[in-house]
Amino acid sequence: MFNAHVLELPEARDVNQALQAVGVQAQGQPILRRKGLFRIVRLQGVGYREALIAKQEMLGAGGDAATPKGTVEFTSDEGDVILLGTPQHFKRFLGKMKHQPFRSAALAAEVEEALAHYARDAYVLRFPNFEIPLQRTVVMGILNVTPDSFADGGRYLEPQAAIDRAVEMVQEGASLVDVGAESTSPGSEPVSAAEEWKRLEPVLAGVLDHVNVPISVDTYKPETAAKALDLGATMVNDVTSLRDPKMVALVAQHDVPAVLMHMLGEPKTMQKSPEYEDVVADIVRFLRARISDAVEGGVGPENLVVDPGIGFGKTVDHNLQILRQLGAFRSLGRPILVGVSRKTFLGKLLDAEVEDRLEGGLAAAVLAVRHGARIIRTHDVKETVRALAIADAILGKSPA
Ligand code: HH2
């Protein structure tokens, strides 16, 4: 008996460990590691000429490429292409594509960047007074100073209650606290910047005095973000992905981390039959464009965090697809934040009210981490910290 068994080694470090375990020579390890992983890269809108060249070169490199029927039969000008191969195959493929005509070199550059981003492991969030390495998964505790937030509306309107909860969340292991004063959950009504600041100011001032972790402000309004940053908040969580150029300028000027979150439409109406061509590809494209705009506006790329925006203009199935394929967002080369806590899709799947969705949220958070999430935004800090400690241990993530 040779005891044949299939190994499941999704990351380069897993392959390395397996190679070391059988005593492979040090020089052989990088070569074998490049053969021990398999990557599938999807490209959209590839012209038929580049598609055919890609097919030829990927086959020549030892991998393969899936091209649409229309491209091969010259009945459509462009289409999507899927490249399949090991990093070794991709290395050979990229070397060849760079010398091929038309837009082959540009295609190769994009594929190379996506693969490098996907493989990136080390991320650090830098704040004026803190550094948070994201080797270990980090928890962002939610503090909603609103009357109408879907999960905790009305509980923390009284500043002292809010401050106490922030302190408690940090004691429970939150590495960041996200303070918001306007609900953006489905069907919520917008509030004025004046009302938002009236709710936020006393809480923010107290929280900043009492907790020793970076405080993020959950707002899409530049007036509110500016005041919060002046008061001492050091992160901006914007559900509109810095859509307002003034937000970009503000984040650039303060040189602080910012979350770019995807939302389809506006909170009031976003859940009315949301539609995508391809939910994952569409959101990757959206976030890529938002990163590019922010960087062009002067934001340091290392300050950006991406978030697919679970529940923001998404059906249950959209949310599940995003979580199943969360790894695709690694191609953006930025840490991924995910917020699933107590959300409606959990309620629909479990037929459970908002206060009864904890286990569902933990399961979703753990799987999100398995697929690349580095920051989990949650109301249930204590439980999430404990669940993620186990998930991180299983995944071999070293403590910070
Ligand atoms: N979800 C909510 C609010 N802000 N920000 C990011 N980056 N990601 C999210 O998933 C996210 C978010 C909605 O949750 P909550 O803050 O609890 O509700 P409400 O908007 O009703 O205050």
Short mmCIF file of N, CA and C and ligand atoms in Angstrom, two decimals, residues 142 144 146 148-152 178 182-185 218 237 239 259 261 307 309-310 312 337 339 343 377 379, ligand 1:
data_model
loop_
_atom_site.label_atom_id
_atom_site.label_comp_id
_atom_site.label_asym_id
_atom_site.label_seq_id
_atom_site.Cartn_x
_atom_site.Cartn_y
_atom_site.Cartn_z
N ILE A 142 -18.91 47.34 15.22
CA ILE A 142 -19.88 48.33 14.71
C ILE A 142 -20.53 49.09 15.87
N ASN A 144 -23.47 51.90 16.00
CA ASN A 144 -24.43 52.72 15.26
C ASN A 144 -25.14 53.69 16.20
N THR A 146 -27.72 55.63 15.88
CA THR A 146 -28.89 55.94 15.05
C THR A 146 -30.15 55.43 15.75
N ASP A 148 -32.48 54.09 13.86
CA ASP A 148 -33.13 53.18 12.91
C ASP A 148 -32.22 52.12 12.30
N SER A 149 -30.99 51.93 12.80
CA SER A 149 -30.14 50.88 12.24
C SER A 149 -30.85 49.55 12.40
N PHE A 150 -30.66 48.67 11.42
CA PHE A 150 -31.52 47.47 11.40
C PHE A 150 -31.24 46.53 12.57
N ALA A 151 -30.01 46.53 13.09
CA ALA A 151 -29.68 45.55 14.13
C ALA A 151 -29.60 46.15 15.53
N ASP A 152 -29.14 47.38 15.60
CA ASP A 152 -28.91 47.96 16.93
C ASP A 152 -29.46 49.38 17.04
N ASP A 178 -15.97 51.11 14.21
CA ASP A 178 -16.57 51.87 13.12
C ASP A 178 -17.82 52.56 13.64
N GLU A 182 -25.77 57.32 10.48
CA GLU A 182 -26.87 57.29 9.51
C GLU A 182 -27.03 55.85 9.04
N SER A 183 -28.22 55.31 9.15
CA SER A 183 -28.43 53.94 8.68
C SER A 183 -28.39 53.93 7.16
N THR A 184 -27.71 52.92 6.62
CA THR A 184 -27.69 52.77 5.15
C THR A 184 -28.26 51.41 4.77
N SER A 185 -28.93 50.78 5.73
CA SER A 185 -29.48 49.46 5.40
C SER A 185 -30.71 49.64 4.50
N ASP A 218 -18.18 55.91 9.66
CA ASP A 218 -18.97 55.31 8.59
C ASP A 218 -19.86 56.40 8.01
N ASN A 237 -14.97 54.96 6.35
CA ASN A 237 -15.69 53.83 5.77
C ASN A 237 -16.84 54.40 4.95
N VAL A 239 -19.69 53.85 2.21
CA VAL A 239 -20.50 52.87 1.46
C VAL A 239 -20.70 53.29 0.01
N VAL A 259 -12.24 52.66 3.38
CA VAL A 259 -12.90 51.48 2.81
C VAL A 259 -13.71 51.90 1.59
N MET A 261 -16.52 50.60 -0.59
CA MET A 261 -17.55 49.54 -0.58
C MET A 261 -18.45 49.64 -1.80
N ASP A 307 -14.38 46.29 -0.28
CA ASP A 307 -15.50 45.60 0.36
C ASP A 307 -16.60 45.39 -0.69
N GLY A 309 -19.59 44.79 -0.28
CA GLY A 309 -20.86 45.38 0.14
C GLY A 309 -22.00 44.37 0.21
N ILE A 310 -21.84 43.38 1.07
CA ILE A 310 -22.87 42.34 1.22
C ILE A 310 -24.20 43.01 1.60
N PHE A 312 -25.94 45.19 -0.12
CA PHE A 312 -26.17 46.53 -0.68
C PHE A 312 -26.53 46.41 -2.17
N LEU A 337 -12.46 43.67 3.19
CA LEU A 337 -13.30 43.77 4.38
C LEU A 337 -14.67 43.18 4.01
N GLY A 339 -18.70 42.58 5.62
CA GLY A 339 -19.69 42.79 6.69
C GLY A 339 -20.91 41.92 6.42
N LYS A 343 -27.16 40.28 8.83
CA LYS A 343 -27.82 40.83 7.64
C LYS A 343 -29.00 39.99 7.16
N ARG A 377 -16.34 43.08 9.69
CA ARG A 377 -17.11 44.13 10.38
C ARG A 377 -18.33 43.48 11.02
N HIS A 379 -21.32 43.31 14.58
CA HIS A 379 -21.89 43.75 15.86
C HIS A 379 -21.45 42.82 16.98
N1 HH2 B 1 -22.81 47.39 6.25
C1 HH2 B 1 -23.58 48.32 6.85
C2 HH2 B 1 -23.09 49.62 7.06
N2 HH2 B 1 -21.85 49.97 6.67
N3 HH2 B 1 -19.79 49.38 5.70
C3 HH2 B 1 -19.00 48.48 5.10
N4 HH2 B 1 -17.76 48.81 4.71
N5 HH2 B 1 -19.43 47.21 4.84
C4 HH2 B 1 -20.67 46.79 5.19
O1 HH2 B 1 -21.02 45.61 4.91
C5 HH2 B 1 -21.54 47.73 5.85
C6 HH2 B 1 -21.05 49.05 6.07
C7 HH2 B 1 -24.93 47.95 7.32
O2 HH2 B 1 -24.86 47.45 8.62
P1 HH2 B 1 -25.14 48.32 9.93
O3 HH2 B 1 -24.13 49.41 10.09
O4 HH2 B 1 -25.27 47.43 11.08
O5 HH2 B 1 -26.60 48.89 9.66
P2 HH2 B 1 -27.14 50.35 9.41
O6 HH2 B 1 -26.64 50.82 8.10
O7 HH2 B 1 -28.63 50.12 9.43
O8 HH2 B 1 -26.69 51.25 10.52
#
